[in-house]
PDB file of C-alpha atoms in Angstrom:
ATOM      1  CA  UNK A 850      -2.229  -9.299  -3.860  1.00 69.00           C
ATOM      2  CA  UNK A 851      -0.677 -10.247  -7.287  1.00 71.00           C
ATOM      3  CA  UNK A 852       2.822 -12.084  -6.605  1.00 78.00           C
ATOM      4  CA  UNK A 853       5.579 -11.655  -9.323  1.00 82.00           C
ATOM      5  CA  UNK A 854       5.825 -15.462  -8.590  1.00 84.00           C
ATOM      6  CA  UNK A 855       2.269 -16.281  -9.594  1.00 90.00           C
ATOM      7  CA  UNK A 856       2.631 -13.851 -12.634  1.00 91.00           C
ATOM      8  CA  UNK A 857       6.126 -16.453 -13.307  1.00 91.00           C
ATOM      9  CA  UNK A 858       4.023 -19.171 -12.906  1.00 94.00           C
ATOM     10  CA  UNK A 859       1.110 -17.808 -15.027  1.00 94.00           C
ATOM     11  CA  UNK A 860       3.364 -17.316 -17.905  1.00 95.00           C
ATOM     12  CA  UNK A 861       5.197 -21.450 -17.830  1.00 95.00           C
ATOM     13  CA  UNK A 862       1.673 -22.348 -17.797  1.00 96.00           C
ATOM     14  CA  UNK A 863       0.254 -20.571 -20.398  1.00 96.00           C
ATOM     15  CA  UNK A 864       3.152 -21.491 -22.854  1.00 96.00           C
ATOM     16  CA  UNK A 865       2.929 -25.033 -21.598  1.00 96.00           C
ATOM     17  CA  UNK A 866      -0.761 -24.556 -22.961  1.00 96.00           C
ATOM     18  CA  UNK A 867       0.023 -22.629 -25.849  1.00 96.00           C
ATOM     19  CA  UNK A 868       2.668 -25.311 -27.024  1.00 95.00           C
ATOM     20  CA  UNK A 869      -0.266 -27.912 -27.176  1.00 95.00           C
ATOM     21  CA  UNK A 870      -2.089 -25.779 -29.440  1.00 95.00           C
ATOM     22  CA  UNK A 871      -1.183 -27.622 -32.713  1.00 94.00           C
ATOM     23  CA  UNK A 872      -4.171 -27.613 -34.675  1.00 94.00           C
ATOM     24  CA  UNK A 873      -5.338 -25.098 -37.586  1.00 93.00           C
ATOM     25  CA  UNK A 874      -8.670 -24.397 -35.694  1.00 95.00           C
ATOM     26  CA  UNK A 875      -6.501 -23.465 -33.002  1.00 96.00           C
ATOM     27  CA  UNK A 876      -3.643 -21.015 -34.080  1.00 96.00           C
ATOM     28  CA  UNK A 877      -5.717 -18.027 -33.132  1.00 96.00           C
ATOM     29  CA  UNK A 878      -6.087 -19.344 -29.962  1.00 96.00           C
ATOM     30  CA  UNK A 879      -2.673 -20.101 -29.835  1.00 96.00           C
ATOM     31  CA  UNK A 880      -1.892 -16.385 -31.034  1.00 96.00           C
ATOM     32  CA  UNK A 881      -3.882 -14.724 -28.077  1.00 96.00           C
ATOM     33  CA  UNK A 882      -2.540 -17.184 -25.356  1.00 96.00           C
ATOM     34  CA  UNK A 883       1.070 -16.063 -26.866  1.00 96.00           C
ATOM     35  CA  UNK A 884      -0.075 -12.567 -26.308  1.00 97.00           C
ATOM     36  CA  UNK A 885      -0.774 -12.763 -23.036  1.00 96.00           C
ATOM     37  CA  UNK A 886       2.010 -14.835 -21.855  1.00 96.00           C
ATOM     38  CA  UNK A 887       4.549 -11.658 -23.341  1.00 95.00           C
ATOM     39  CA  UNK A 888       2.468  -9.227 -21.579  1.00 95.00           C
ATOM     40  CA  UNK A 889       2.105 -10.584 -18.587  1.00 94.00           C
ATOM     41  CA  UNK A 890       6.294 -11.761 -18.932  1.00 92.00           C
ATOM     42  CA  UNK A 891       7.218  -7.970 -20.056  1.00 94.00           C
ATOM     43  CA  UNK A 892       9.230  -5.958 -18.186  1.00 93.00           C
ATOM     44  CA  UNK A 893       6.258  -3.263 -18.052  1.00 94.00           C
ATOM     45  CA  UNK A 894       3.967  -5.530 -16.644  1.00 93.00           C
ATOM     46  CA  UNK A 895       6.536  -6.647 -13.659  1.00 91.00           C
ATOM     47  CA  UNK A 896       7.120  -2.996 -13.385  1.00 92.00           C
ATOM     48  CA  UNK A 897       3.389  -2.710 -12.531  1.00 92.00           C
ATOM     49  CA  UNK A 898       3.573  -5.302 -10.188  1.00 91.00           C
ATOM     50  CA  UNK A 899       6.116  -3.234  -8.269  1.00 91.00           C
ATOM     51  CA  UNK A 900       4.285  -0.307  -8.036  1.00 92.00           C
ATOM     52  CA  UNK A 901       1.597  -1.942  -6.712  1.00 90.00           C
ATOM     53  CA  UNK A 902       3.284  -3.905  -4.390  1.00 89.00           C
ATOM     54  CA  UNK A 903       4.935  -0.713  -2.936  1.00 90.00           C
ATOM     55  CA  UNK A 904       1.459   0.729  -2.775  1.00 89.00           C
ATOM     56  CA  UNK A 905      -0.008  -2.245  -0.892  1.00 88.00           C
ATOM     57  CA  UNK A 906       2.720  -1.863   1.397  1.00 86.00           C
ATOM     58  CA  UNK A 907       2.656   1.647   1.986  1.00 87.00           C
ATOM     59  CA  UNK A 908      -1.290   0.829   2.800  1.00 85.00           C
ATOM     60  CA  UNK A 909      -0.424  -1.492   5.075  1.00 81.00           C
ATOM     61  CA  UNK A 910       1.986   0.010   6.864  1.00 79.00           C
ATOM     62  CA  UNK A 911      -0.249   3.661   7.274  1.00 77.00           C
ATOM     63  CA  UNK A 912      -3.157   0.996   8.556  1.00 74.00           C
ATOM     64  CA  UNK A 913      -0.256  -0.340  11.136  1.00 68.00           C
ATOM     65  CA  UNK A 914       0.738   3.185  12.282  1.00 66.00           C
ATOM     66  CA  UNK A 915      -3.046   4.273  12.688  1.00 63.00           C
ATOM     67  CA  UNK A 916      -3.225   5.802  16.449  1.00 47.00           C
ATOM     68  CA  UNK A 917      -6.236   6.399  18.670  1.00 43.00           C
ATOM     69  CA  UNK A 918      -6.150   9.740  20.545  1.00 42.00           C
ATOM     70  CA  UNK A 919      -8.395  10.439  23.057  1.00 43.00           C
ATOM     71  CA  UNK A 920     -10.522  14.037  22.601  1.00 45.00           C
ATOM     72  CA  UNK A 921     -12.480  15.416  25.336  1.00 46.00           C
ATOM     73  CA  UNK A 922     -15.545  15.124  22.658  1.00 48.00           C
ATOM     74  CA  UNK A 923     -15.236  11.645  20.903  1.00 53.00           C
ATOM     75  CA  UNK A 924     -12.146   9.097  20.124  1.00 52.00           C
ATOM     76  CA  UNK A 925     -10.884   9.926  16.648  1.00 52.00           C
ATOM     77  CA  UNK A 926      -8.677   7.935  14.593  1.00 57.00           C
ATOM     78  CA  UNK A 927      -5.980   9.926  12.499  1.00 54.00           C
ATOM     79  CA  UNK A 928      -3.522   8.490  10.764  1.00 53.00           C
ATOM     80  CA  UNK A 929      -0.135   9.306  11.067  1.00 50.00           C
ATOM     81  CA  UNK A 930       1.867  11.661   8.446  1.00 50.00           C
ATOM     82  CA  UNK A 931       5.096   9.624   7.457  1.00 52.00           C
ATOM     83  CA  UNK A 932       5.919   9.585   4.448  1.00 55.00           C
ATOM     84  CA  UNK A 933       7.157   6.037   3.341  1.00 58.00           C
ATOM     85  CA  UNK A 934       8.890   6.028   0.347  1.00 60.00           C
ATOM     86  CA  UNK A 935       9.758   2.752  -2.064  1.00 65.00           C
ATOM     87  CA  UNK A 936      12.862   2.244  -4.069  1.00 62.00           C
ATOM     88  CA  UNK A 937      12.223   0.278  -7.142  1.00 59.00           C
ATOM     89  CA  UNK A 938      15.013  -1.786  -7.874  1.00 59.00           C
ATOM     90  CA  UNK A 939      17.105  -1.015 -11.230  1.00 54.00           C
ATOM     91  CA  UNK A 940      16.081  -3.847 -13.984  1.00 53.00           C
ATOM     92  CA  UNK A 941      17.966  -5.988 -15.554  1.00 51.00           C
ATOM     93  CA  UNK A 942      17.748  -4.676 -18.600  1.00 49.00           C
ATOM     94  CA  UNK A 943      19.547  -1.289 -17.808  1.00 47.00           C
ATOM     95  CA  UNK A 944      23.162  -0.643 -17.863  1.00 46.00           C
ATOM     96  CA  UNK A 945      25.324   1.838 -17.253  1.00 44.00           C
ATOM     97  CA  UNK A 946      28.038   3.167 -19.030  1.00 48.00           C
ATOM     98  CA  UNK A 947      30.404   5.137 -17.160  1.00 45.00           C
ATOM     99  CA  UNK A 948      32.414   7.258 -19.486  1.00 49.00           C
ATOM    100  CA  UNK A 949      35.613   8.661 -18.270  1.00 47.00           C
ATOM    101  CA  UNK A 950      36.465  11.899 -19.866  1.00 43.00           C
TER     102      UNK A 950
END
């Protein structure tokens, strides 16, 4: 699983590394690490990382609520039907503007 923390810490790194880039041989280098440090810093990408933390936790938590029920012919598993539902938190970059009319 993909931590927003590691993706924080991916990110210092790679700028650390992309700020020793100093040569002229190495300014496309330097270019591409950029890239990826903005994607991987964007808010898409941590929105991403959401997501798929909420799946990984819906996974785990079906796996959790798995029951065994005994059947006359054979033991069966069957997961249960709960719906779990995530709430994404509102980013930072949104605001609201209440209007009063």
């Amino acid at each position: 699983m993909v931590h927003k923390y590691d993706t924080a810490r991916a990110v210092r790194l790679l700028k650390q590394y992309q700020a020793n880039l100093t040569s002229p041989e190495e300014q496309a280098l330097k270019n591409s690490v950029g890239k990826v440090s903005s994607i991987l810093g964007s808010q898409l990408f941590q929105a991403l990382l959401d997501i798929q933390e909420c799946y990984e936790v819906t996974l785990q938590l079906n796996t959790e609520q798995t029951v065994v029920k005994e059947d006359n012919r054979r033991d069966a598993w069957e997961p249960t039907v709960d719906v779990i539902t995530c709430v994404p938190r509102t980013p930072t970059w949104i605001t609201y503007h209440h209007e009063s009319w």
